mmCIF file of C-alpha atoms and ligand atoms in Angstrom:
data_model
loop_
_atom_site.group_PDB
_atom_site.id
_atom_site.type_symbol
_atom_site.label_atom_id
_atom_site.label_comp_id
_atom_site.label_asym_id
_atom_site.label_seq_id
_atom_site.Cartn_x
_atom_site.Cartn_y
_atom_site.Cartn_z
ATOM 1 C CA MET A 1233 75.897 51.747 110.592
ATOM 2 C CA SER A 1234 75.790 51.013 107.773
ATOM 3 C CA SER A 1235 73.120 47.906 105.616
ATOM 4 C CA ASP A 1236 71.626 47.365 102.278
ATOM 5 C CA LYS A 1237 68.189 46.921 101.539
ATOM 6 C CA ALA A 1238 68.819 42.932 101.790
ATOM 7 C CA GLY A 1239 68.647 43.362 104.833
ATOM 8 C CA LYS A 1240 70.561 43.854 108.333
ATOM 9 C CA GLN A 1241 71.783 47.148 109.629
ATOM 10 C CA THR A 1242 75.904 46.280 110.337
ATOM 11 C CA ARG A 1243 77.154 47.693 113.732
ATOM 12 C CA ILE A 1244 80.355 48.827 113.899
ATOM 13 C CA ALA A 1245 82.075 48.508 117.531
ATOM 14 C CA ARG A 1246 85.363 48.997 118.997
ATOM 15 C CA ALA A 1247 85.790 46.649 121.111
ATOM 16 C CA ASP A 1248 85.030 47.744 124.135
ATOM 17 C CA ALA A 1249 84.004 45.710 127.225
ATOM 18 C CA ALA A 1250 79.853 46.942 126.065
ATOM 19 C CA ALA A 1251 81.218 45.877 123.297
ATOM 20 C CA ILE A 1252 81.861 42.545 123.414
ATOM 21 C CA GLU A 1253 79.027 42.037 126.137
ATOM 22 C CA ASP A 1254 76.975 43.337 123.121
ATOM 23 C CA ALA A 1255 79.105 40.887 120.083
ATOM 24 C CA ALA A 1256 77.105 37.717 122.666
ATOM 25 C CA ALA A 1257 74.845 38.775 123.556
ATOM 26 C CA VAL A 1258 73.940 39.178 119.239
ATOM 27 C CA LEU A 1259 76.147 35.365 119.267
ATOM 28 C CA ARG A 1260 72.861 34.380 121.362
ATOM 29 C CA ALA A 1261 70.340 35.230 119.881
ATOM 30 C CA GLY A 1262 71.584 33.480 116.329
ATOM 31 C CA GLY A 1263 72.757 36.521 115.026
ATOM 32 C CA LEU A 1264 75.830 37.105 112.727
ATOM 33 C CA ALA A 1265 78.976 38.686 114.386
ATOM 34 C CA ALA A 1266 82.649 39.036 113.374
ATOM 35 C CA PHE A 1267 85.475 39.301 115.399
ATOM 36 C CA PRO A 1268 89.131 39.961 115.336
ATOM 37 C CA THR A 1269 91.224 36.402 115.737
ATOM 38 C CA GLU A 1270 95.175 36.265 115.759
ATOM 39 C CA THR A 1271 95.420 34.970 112.213
ATOM 40 C CA VAL A 1272 91.845 37.051 110.576
ATOM 41 C CA TYR A 1273 88.582 38.210 111.515
ATOM 42 C CA GLY A 1274 86.757 35.910 112.328
ATOM 43 C CA LEU A 1275 82.438 36.024 111.066
ATOM 44 C CA GLY A 1276 80.443 33.967 114.620
ATOM 45 C CA THR A 1277 77.755 32.525 115.539
ATOM 46 C CA ARG A 1278 76.451 29.920 117.287
ATOM 47 C CA ALA A 1279 77.599 26.569 116.650
ATOM 48 C CA ASP A 1280 74.718 24.676 118.029
ATOM 49 C CA ASP A 1281 72.204 26.493 116.551
ATOM 50 C CA PRO A 1282 71.897 25.015 112.313
ATOM 51 C CA ARG A 1283 69.630 27.451 111.079
ATOM 52 C CA ALA A 1284 72.482 30.522 112.860
ATOM 53 C CA VAL A 1285 74.763 28.789 111.053
ATOM 54 C CA ALA A 1286 72.790 28.403 108.046
ATOM 55 C CA SER A 1287 72.034 32.535 108.013
ATOM 56 C CA LEU A 1288 76.381 32.490 108.459
ATOM 57 C CA TYR A 1289 76.554 30.110 105.054
ATOM 58 C CA ALA A 1290 73.709 32.460 103.232
ATOM 59 C CA ALA A 1291 75.649 35.644 104.454
ATOM 60 C CA LYS A 1292 79.134 34.018 103.401
ATOM 61 C CA GLY A 1293 77.582 32.710 99.805
ATOM 62 C CA ARG A 1294 79.549 30.012 100.903
ATOM 63 C CA PRO A 1295 79.282 26.859 99.392
ATOM 64 C CA SER A 1296 77.616 24.714 102.412
ATOM 65 C CA PHE A 1297 79.655 21.677 101.950
ATOM 66 C CA ASN A 1298 83.566 23.421 103.587
ATOM 67 C CA PRO A 1299 83.075 23.372 107.098
ATOM 68 C CA LEU A 1300 83.259 25.703 109.766
ATOM 69 C CA ILE A 1301 86.290 26.008 112.018
ATOM 70 C CA ALA A 1302 84.952 25.422 115.907
ATOM 71 C CA HIS A 1303 86.504 28.085 118.375
ATOM 72 C CA VAL A 1304 86.362 26.912 121.482
ATOM 73 C CA ARG A 1305 88.529 28.226 125.004
ATOM 74 C CA ASN A 1306 90.757 26.438 126.169
ATOM 75 C CA LEU A 1307 91.801 22.725 125.446
ATOM 76 C CA ASP A 1308 89.246 21.209 128.184
ATOM 77 C CA ALA A 1309 86.294 22.643 125.725
ATOM 78 C CA ALA A 1310 88.487 21.354 122.591
ATOM 79 C CA LYS A 1311 87.929 18.443 124.080
ATOM 80 C CA ARG A 1312 84.732 17.803 125.337
ATOM 81 C CA LEU A 1313 83.867 18.405 121.636
ATOM 82 C CA GLY A 1314 86.260 15.526 120.005
ATOM 83 C CA ASN A 1315 88.408 12.522 120.364
ATOM 84 C CA PHE A 1316 91.966 13.910 120.542
ATOM 85 C CA SER A 1317 94.422 10.994 119.595
ATOM 86 C CA LYS A 1318 98.147 11.713 122.488
ATOM 87 C CA ALA A 1319 100.432 13.174 119.427
ATOM 88 C CA ALA A 1320 96.813 15.798 118.781
ATOM 89 C CA LEU A 1321 97.045 16.565 122.792
ATOM 90 C CA VAL A 1322 101.000 17.019 122.613
ATOM 91 C CA ILE A 1323 101.230 19.793 119.528
ATOM 92 C CA ALA A 1324 97.726 21.145 121.111
ATOM 93 C CA GLU A 1325 98.696 21.552 124.078
ATOM 94 C CA LYS A 1326 102.580 23.307 122.829
ATOM 95 C CA PHE A 1327 100.785 25.209 119.792
ATOM 96 C CA TRP A 1328 97.223 26.414 121.785
ATOM 97 C CA PRO A 1329 95.983 28.951 122.035
ATOM 98 C CA GLY A 1330 97.572 30.512 118.617
ATOM 99 C CA PRO A 1331 96.677 30.031 115.160
ATOM 100 C CA LEU A 1332 96.333 26.323 115.390
ATOM 101 C CA THR A 1333 93.374 24.776 113.619
ATOM 102 C CA LEU A 1334 93.413 20.313 114.511
ATOM 103 C CA VAL A 1335 90.648 18.760 112.703
ATOM 104 C CA VAL A 1336 89.607 14.585 114.571
ATOM 105 C CA LYS A 1337 87.237 13.177 115.347
ATOM 106 C CA VAL A 1338 84.025 14.480 116.409
ATOM 107 C CA SER A 1339 82.551 13.175 120.143
ATOM 108 C CA GLY A 1340 78.801 12.443 120.669
ATOM 109 C CA ASN A 1341 79.170 16.054 122.034
ATOM 110 C CA GLU A 1342 75.880 18.508 119.524
ATOM 111 C CA SER A 1343 77.306 21.662 121.114
ATOM 112 C CA VAL A 1344 78.801 21.834 117.377
ATOM 113 C CA CYS A 1345 76.351 20.878 115.185
ATOM 114 C CA GLU A 1346 76.533 18.067 111.834
ATOM 115 C CA LEU A 1347 75.307 21.802 109.142
ATOM 116 C CA ALA A 1348 78.481 22.929 110.476
ATOM 117 C CA ARG A 1349 80.668 19.800 110.507
ATOM 118 C CA ALA A 1350 79.060 19.748 106.986
ATOM 119 C CA GLY A 1351 77.992 16.601 107.862
ATOM 120 C CA LEU A 1352 81.540 14.421 108.356
ATOM 121 C CA ASP A 1353 82.298 12.938 111.291
ATOM 122 C CA THR A 1354 85.623 14.867 111.784
ATOM 123 C CA ILE A 1355 85.164 18.403 112.881
ATOM 124 C CA ALA A 1356 88.397 21.475 112.762
ATOM 125 C CA ILE A 1357 88.382 23.364 115.762
ATOM 126 C CA ARG A 1358 90.493 26.245 116.943
ATOM 127 C CA VAL A 1359 92.067 28.116 120.172
ATOM 128 C CA PRO A 1360 91.894 31.047 119.457
ATOM 129 C CA SER A 1361 94.900 33.609 121.967
ATOM 130 C CA HIS A 1362 93.138 36.595 120.552
ATOM 131 C CA GLU A 1363 92.577 38.374 123.559
ATOM 132 C CA ILE A 1364 89.031 40.243 122.326
ATOM 133 C CA ALA A 1365 87.668 36.503 120.379
ATOM 134 C CA GLN A 1366 89.657 34.624 123.347
ATOM 135 C CA ALA A 1367 87.180 37.946 126.015
ATOM 136 C CA LEU A 1368 84.048 37.214 123.488
ATOM 137 C CA LEU A 1369 84.298 33.018 123.705
ATOM 138 C CA THR A 1370 84.777 32.783 127.480
ATOM 139 C CA ARG A 1371 80.709 35.072 127.651
ATOM 140 C CA VAL A 1372 78.651 31.759 125.809
ATOM 141 C CA ASP A 1373 78.948 29.547 126.847
ATOM 142 C CA PHE A 1374 78.461 27.060 123.409
ATOM 143 C CA PRO A 1375 81.928 26.604 121.209
ATOM 144 C CA ILE A 1376 82.061 29.490 118.216
ATOM 145 C CA VAL A 1377 82.300 28.924 114.741
ATOM 146 C CA ALA A 1378 84.444 31.636 112.552
ATOM 147 C CA PRO A 1379 84.877 31.179 108.923
ATOM 148 C CA SER A 1380 87.461 34.094 107.577
ATOM 149 C CA ALA A 1381 84.826 36.954 107.705
ATOM 150 C CA ASN A 1382 85.435 37.502 103.912
ATOM 151 C CA ARG A 1383 82.309 36.660 101.271
ATOM 152 C CA SER A 1384 82.943 33.079 99.890
ATOM 153 C CA GLY A 1385 85.749 32.741 97.793
ATOM 154 C CA HIS A 1386 87.085 36.412 98.371
ATOM 155 C CA VAL A 1387 90.415 37.627 100.579
ATOM 156 C CA SER A 1388 90.485 37.520 103.663
ATOM 157 C CA PRO A 1389 90.047 40.175 106.151
ATOM 158 C CA THR A 1390 92.854 41.561 108.962
ATOM 159 C CA THR A 1391 90.534 44.292 109.475
ATOM 160 C CA ALA A 1392 86.975 45.749 110.292
ATOM 161 C CA GLN A 1393 87.039 48.004 107.361
ATOM 162 C CA HIS A 1394 87.418 43.971 104.974
ATOM 163 C CA VAL A 1395 84.699 43.033 107.059
ATOM 164 C CA ALA A 1396 82.852 45.771 105.848
ATOM 165 C CA GLU A 1397 83.539 45.797 102.521
ATOM 166 C CA ASP A 1398 82.383 42.218 101.980
ATOM 167 C CA LEU A 1399 79.721 41.992 104.232
ATOM 168 C CA SER A 1400 77.828 44.932 105.212
ATOM 169 C CA GLY A 1401 74.085 44.447 105.296
ATOM 170 C CA LYS A 1402 74.321 40.895 105.816
ATOM 171 C CA ILE A 1403 75.973 40.708 109.706
ATOM 172 C CA ASP A 1404 74.352 41.844 112.959
ATOM 173 C CA LEU A 1405 78.208 44.053 115.122
ATOM 174 C CA ILE A 1406 82.223 43.968 113.647
ATOM 175 C CA LEU A 1407 83.904 44.214 116.999
ATOM 176 C CA ASP A 1408 86.542 46.501 116.045
ATOM 177 C CA GLY A 1409 89.865 45.321 117.097
ATOM 178 C CA GLY A 1410 92.535 46.958 115.137
ATOM 179 C CA ALA A 1411 94.614 44.802 111.856
ATOM 180 C CA SER A 1412 94.608 41.381 112.824
ATOM 181 C CA LYS A 1413 99.006 40.572 113.430
ATOM 182 C CA GLY A 1414 99.453 37.138 111.960
ATOM 183 C CA GLY A 1415 97.274 38.082 108.427
ATOM 184 C CA ILE A 1416 97.261 34.550 107.486
ATOM 185 C CA GLU A 1417 95.087 31.284 109.036
ATOM 186 C CA SER A 1418 95.449 28.956 111.294
ATOM 187 C CA THR A 1419 97.696 25.984 109.648
ATOM 188 C CA ILE A 1420 95.185 23.217 109.655
ATOM 189 C CA VAL A 1421 96.518 19.601 111.042
ATOM 190 C CA ASP A 1422 94.680 16.633 110.739
ATOM 191 C CA PHE A 1423 94.697 14.420 113.924
ATOM 192 C CA SER A 1424 91.617 11.770 112.788
ATOM 193 C CA GLY A 1425 93.885 9.839 110.849
ATOM 194 C CA ASP A 1426 96.723 7.475 111.905
ATOM 195 C CA VAL A 1427 99.405 9.774 110.449
ATOM 196 C CA PRO A 1428 98.947 13.578 110.380
ATOM 197 C CA ARG A 1429 98.388 15.607 107.508
ATOM 198 C CA LEU A 1430 98.643 18.976 106.908
ATOM 199 C CA LEU A 1431 95.527 20.408 105.140
ATOM 200 C CA ARG A 1432 96.854 23.835 105.647
ATOM 201 C CA SER A 1433 99.357 25.544 105.684
ATOM 202 C CA GLY A 1434 99.537 28.609 107.972
ATOM 203 C CA GLY A 1435 100.520 30.847 110.739
ATOM 204 C CA ILE A 1436 101.552 29.028 111.959
ATOM 205 C CA ALA A 1437 105.649 26.701 109.676
ATOM 206 C CA ARG A 1438 105.374 23.253 109.232
ATOM 207 C CA VAL A 1439 108.578 22.935 110.662
ATOM 208 C CA ALA A 1440 107.488 23.996 114.346
ATOM 209 C CA ILE A 1441 105.271 20.981 113.863
ATOM 210 C CA GLU A 1442 107.907 18.846 112.353
ATOM 211 C CA LYS A 1443 109.830 18.662 114.628
ATOM 212 C CA ILE A 1444 107.535 17.069 117.113
ATOM 213 C CA THR A 1445 105.074 14.727 114.996
ATOM 214 C CA GLY A 1446 107.815 13.446 111.892
ATOM 215 C CA PRO A 1447 107.221 14.939 108.276
ATOM 216 C CA LEU A 1448 103.182 15.561 107.407
ATOM 217 C CA LEU A 1449 101.649 13.641 105.288
ATOM 218 C CA HIS A 1450 100.000 16.190 102.085
ATOM 219 C CA ALA A 1451 96.657 16.247 101.732
ATOM 220 C CA ASP A 1452 95.701 15.607 98.578
ATOM 221 C CA LYS A 1453 95.097 18.156 96.283
ATOM 222 C CA SER A 1454 92.127 16.522 94.849
ATOM 223 C CA GLU A 1455 90.089 15.846 97.974
ATOM 224 C CA ILE A 1456 87.001 18.565 99.132
ATOM 225 C CA SER A 1457 88.318 17.417 102.994
ATOM 226 C CA ALA A 1458 89.485 21.426 103.318
ATOM 227 C CA PRO A 1459 88.149 23.079 100.619
ATOM 228 C CA GLY A 1460 89.802 26.197 101.761
ATOM 229 C CA MET A 1461 92.008 24.420 99.419
ATOM 230 C CA MET A 1462 89.599 24.987 96.828
ATOM 231 C CA ALA A 1463 92.292 26.016 94.072
ATOM 232 C CA SER A 1464 90.902 29.783 93.591
ATOM 233 C CA HIS A 1465 90.096 30.586 97.024
ATOM 234 C CA TYR A 1466 91.403 34.138 97.650
ATOM 235 C CA ALA A 1467 91.317 36.031 95.148
ATOM 236 C CA PRO A 1468 90.681 38.989 93.951
ATOM 237 C CA ASN A 1469 90.115 40.798 90.837
ATOM 238 C CA ALA A 1470 93.579 41.775 89.333
ATOM 239 C CA LYS A 1471 95.310 38.894 88.150
ATOM 240 C CA ILE A 1472 98.538 38.183 89.819
ATOM 241 C CA ARG A 1473 102.037 37.100 88.146
ATOM 242 C CA LEU A 1474 104.317 35.057 91.075
ATOM 243 C CA ASP A 1475 107.859 35.593 91.149
ATOM 244 C CA ALA A 1476 107.915 38.453 88.868
ATOM 245 C CA LYS A 1477 111.264 39.124 87.254
ATOM 246 C CA GLU A 1478 110.073 42.331 85.765
ATOM 247 C CA VAL A 1479 107.347 44.795 85.854
ATOM 248 C CA ARG A 1480 104.071 45.020 83.058
ATOM 249 C CA GLU A 1481 102.681 47.790 81.408
ATOM 250 C CA ASN A 1482 99.349 48.080 83.331
ATOM 251 C CA GLU A 1483 100.343 46.012 86.328
ATOM 252 C CA ALA A 1484 101.082 47.213 90.130
ATOM 253 C CA LEU A 1485 104.032 45.412 92.303
ATOM 254 C CA LEU A 1486 103.798 43.851 94.806
ATOM 255 C CA ALA A 1487 107.232 44.045 96.312
ATOM 256 C CA PHE A 1488 109.813 41.746 99.019
ATOM 257 C CA GLY A 1489 112.808 42.324 100.299
ATOM 258 C CA ALA A 1490 115.118 44.725 98.662
ATOM 259 C CA SER A 1491 115.164 43.414 95.738
ATOM 260 C CA ARG A 1492 113.333 45.778 92.833
ATOM 261 C CA PRO A 1493 112.238 44.182 89.555
ATOM 262 C CA GLU A 1494 113.527 45.050 86.300
ATOM 263 C CA GLY A 1495 111.002 48.295 84.956
ATOM 264 C CA THR A 1496 109.804 48.557 88.282
ATOM 265 C CA ASP A 1497 109.676 52.962 87.731
ATOM 266 C CA ARG A 1498 106.268 51.546 85.561
ATOM 267 C CA ALA A 1499 104.710 49.903 88.820
ATOM 268 C CA ARG A 1500 101.087 51.560 88.108
ATOM 269 C CA GLU A 1501 101.465 51.610 92.221
ATOM 270 C CA ILE A 1502 104.352 50.074 94.866
ATOM 271 C CA LEU A 1503 103.440 48.110 98.382
ATOM 272 C CA ASN A 1504 106.136 46.025 99.348
ATOM 273 C CA LEU A 1505 105.686 43.101 102.011
ATOM 274 C CA SER A 1506 108.304 43.803 104.644
ATOM 275 C CA GLU A 1507 111.523 46.293 103.353
ATOM 276 C CA ARG A 1508 113.291 44.330 105.207
ATOM 277 C CA GLY A 1509 112.359 40.813 103.842
ATOM 278 C CA ASP A 1510 111.666 39.039 107.406
ATOM 279 C CA LEU A 1511 108.383 36.340 106.596
ATOM 280 C CA THR A 1512 106.374 37.866 109.624
ATOM 281 C CA GLU A 1513 105.693 40.619 108.343
ATOM 282 C CA ALA A 1514 104.914 40.068 104.658
ATOM 283 C CA ALA A 1515 101.517 37.759 106.929
ATOM 284 C CA SER A 1516 100.347 40.268 108.231
ATOM 285 C CA ASN A 1517 100.075 42.695 105.227
ATOM 286 C CA LEU A 1518 99.936 39.988 102.603
ATOM 287 C CA TYR A 1519 96.106 39.855 102.167
ATOM 288 C CA ALA A 1520 95.542 44.202 103.111
ATOM 289 C CA TYR A 1521 98.191 44.747 100.524
ATOM 290 C CA LEU A 1522 96.039 42.888 98.110
ATOM 291 C CA ARG A 1523 92.730 44.347 98.416
ATOM 292 C CA ALA A 1524 94.336 46.901 98.054
ATOM 293 C CA LEU A 1525 96.079 47.654 94.998
ATOM 294 C CA ASP A 1526 93.319 45.804 93.270
ATOM 295 C CA ALA A 1527 90.796 48.280 94.481
ATOM 296 C CA SER A 1528 94.108 50.645 92.652
ATOM 297 C CA GLY A 1529 92.073 48.656 89.396
ATOM 298 C CA VAL A 1530 94.699 47.301 87.869
ATOM 299 C CA GLU A 1531 95.244 44.540 84.728
ATOM 300 C CA ALA A 1532 97.341 42.489 87.193
ATOM 301 C CA ILE A 1533 99.652 42.085 90.348
ATOM 302 C CA ALA A 1534 103.059 41.223 89.844
ATOM 303 C CA VAL A 1535 104.432 39.243 92.383
ATOM 304 C CA ALA A 1536 108.466 39.357 93.422
ATOM 305 C CA SER A 1537 110.520 36.679 94.741
ATOM 306 C CA ILE A 1538 109.454 35.361 97.772
ATOM 307 C CA PRO A 1539 111.210 32.624 100.183
ATOM 308 C CA ARG A 1540 109.339 29.353 100.509
ATOM 309 C CA GLU A 1541 110.437 28.669 103.882
ATOM 310 C CA GLY A 1542 109.013 28.952 107.441
ATOM 311 C CA LEU A 1543 106.389 31.115 107.095
ATOM 312 C CA GLY A 1544 106.851 31.920 103.094
ATOM 313 C CA GLU A 1545 105.398 28.132 102.974
ATOM 314 C CA ALA A 1546 101.989 30.225 103.637
ATOM 315 C CA ILE A 1547 102.729 33.084 101.987
ATOM 316 C CA LEU A 1548 103.859 30.984 98.359
ATOM 317 C CA ASP A 1549 100.153 29.274 98.838
ATOM 318 C CA ARG A 1550 97.612 31.946 98.913
ATOM 319 C CA LEU A 1551 99.553 33.960 96.701
ATOM 320 C CA GLN A 1552 99.097 30.778 94.238
ATOM 321 C CA ARG A 1553 95.605 30.413 94.888
ATOM 322 C CA ALA A 1554 95.425 34.353 93.684
ATOM 323 C CA ALA A 1555 96.850 32.794 90.598
ATOM 324 C CA ALA A 1556 94.264 30.594 89.916
ATOM 325 C CA PRO A 1557 92.530 30.925 86.974
ATOM 326 C CA LYS A 1558 88.832 31.688 88.341
HETATM 327 O O1 TXA B 915 92.194 31.389 111.114
HETATM 328 C C1 TXA B 915 92.140 30.732 110.399
HETATM 329 O O2 TXA B 915 92.070 29.175 110.911
HETATM 330 C C2 TXA B 915 90.781 31.368 110.896
HETATM 331 C C3 TXA B 915 90.237 32.264 111.717
HETATM 332 C C4 TXA B 915 88.387 33.528 111.818
HETATM 333 O O3 TXA B 915 89.842 31.231 112.857
HETATM 334 N N1 TXA B 915 89.292 31.306 109.895
HETATM 335 C C5 TXA B 915 88.928 30.209 108.830
HETATM 336 O O4 TXA B 915 87.567 29.562 108.486
HETATM 337 O O5 TXA B 915 90.377 30.254 108.515
HETATM 338 P P1 TXA B 915 87.863 29.164 107.210
HETATM 339 O O6 TXA B 915 86.634 28.558 107.103
HETATM 340 O O7 TXA B 915 87.905 30.536 106.717
HETATM 341 O O8 TXA B 915 88.709 27.970 106.499
HETATM 342 C C6 TXA B 915 88.347 26.841 107.394
HETATM 343 C C7 TXA B 915 88.995 25.692 106.390
HETATM 344 C C8 TXA B 915 88.564 24.767 105.713
HETATM 345 O O9 TXA B 915 89.204 25.549 104.573
HETATM 346 C C9 TXA B 915 87.535 23.775 105.862
HETATM 347 O O10 TXA B 915 87.016 23.259 104.575
HETATM 348 C C10 TXA B 915 88.736 23.342 106.511
HETATM 349 O O11 TXA B 915 88.471 24.371 107.532
HETATM 350 N N2 TXA B 915 87.882 22.165 107.844
HETATM 351 C C11 TXA B 915 86.732 22.612 108.858
HETATM 352 N N3 TXA B 915 86.100 22.120 108.723
HETATM 353 C C12 TXA B 915 87.000 20.273 108.707
HETATM 354 C C13 TXA B 915 86.672 18.975 109.033
HETATM 355 N N4 TXA B 915 86.132 18.629 109.681
HETATM 356 N N5 TXA B 915 88.115 18.374 107.832
HETATM 357 C C14 TXA B 915 88.798 18.831 106.973
HETATM 358 N N6 TXA B 915 89.081 19.992 106.445
HETATM 359 C C15 TXA B 915 87.388 21.048 107.129
HETATM 360 MG MG1 MG B 916 87.905 31.452 104.233
#
């Protein structure tokens, strides 16, 4: 248990049946409960309660124009919240439950309040596959809005410990369900217009979706339609140097695969996203390793080359944001 003078006692509980019920009770009362999903940990609150949603924005320090993802149990529940085109339905049926978020036109249903949608006429919906997220969703009769459970702008959390580091004293409960396997947020595709657009690369590779939809438009970087795309969104304190061919003084190395950049010996710390060069394994380690290297107090983190294919696209996207000037 921990708290700060501002506030709340934050409980951390191993996610057994009693703790999941406890989290459901916290949510029913309009409180804030973090829970694991297959991508990253989410900070949940009830979607239909603007006061609860406002307190969630405050706990994260999140700009309130940044809309949230509504998490629901299944496609039927999703269809009550938004209007799915035929194409959106095909994709939902193929990839849900799983690390995919679909943006569709909002229906008349008011179970996701306007504040959670930041006033947009579209809504982002996801059906997570994680057992604990599913158990929680079946115990409540409202959608759960859940951004990643980190301070706004910080690296997303993949363990209960990461959540505690960022949000202790600000939220009611953290359900500890071990490390998130996916490690990188959901892919977001916008089906609200005529042509589907990729708003955020993520846990499902773009090509897997494009096999069905054909080429996805890329969202215009100047738009704020998915502020998760803001340049310096996933920022550690250390500078990030991408595609590093050598390790410099006072740098840590974030390696990938078997290759060793020149000067690897002088790295203050070394972590390898995946010794065997597996991009899925690399995605699941990305945020934890960025945090760990950052915590070592180095000036910069040199990141080895990572192939831009499959999940490599999402990994490089997050690293580029982390590298962007703050
Ligand atoms: O994997 C995930 O998606 C995790 C887990 C917890 O489910 N959640 C997550 O939420 O990454 P968050 O809030 O960190 O990122 C949600 C992104 C933001 O970039 C937001 O701008 C975008 O979704 N978004 C939400 N509603 C939108 C809408 N109507 N149109 C476009 N983008 C939207
Ligand atoms: Mg986030």
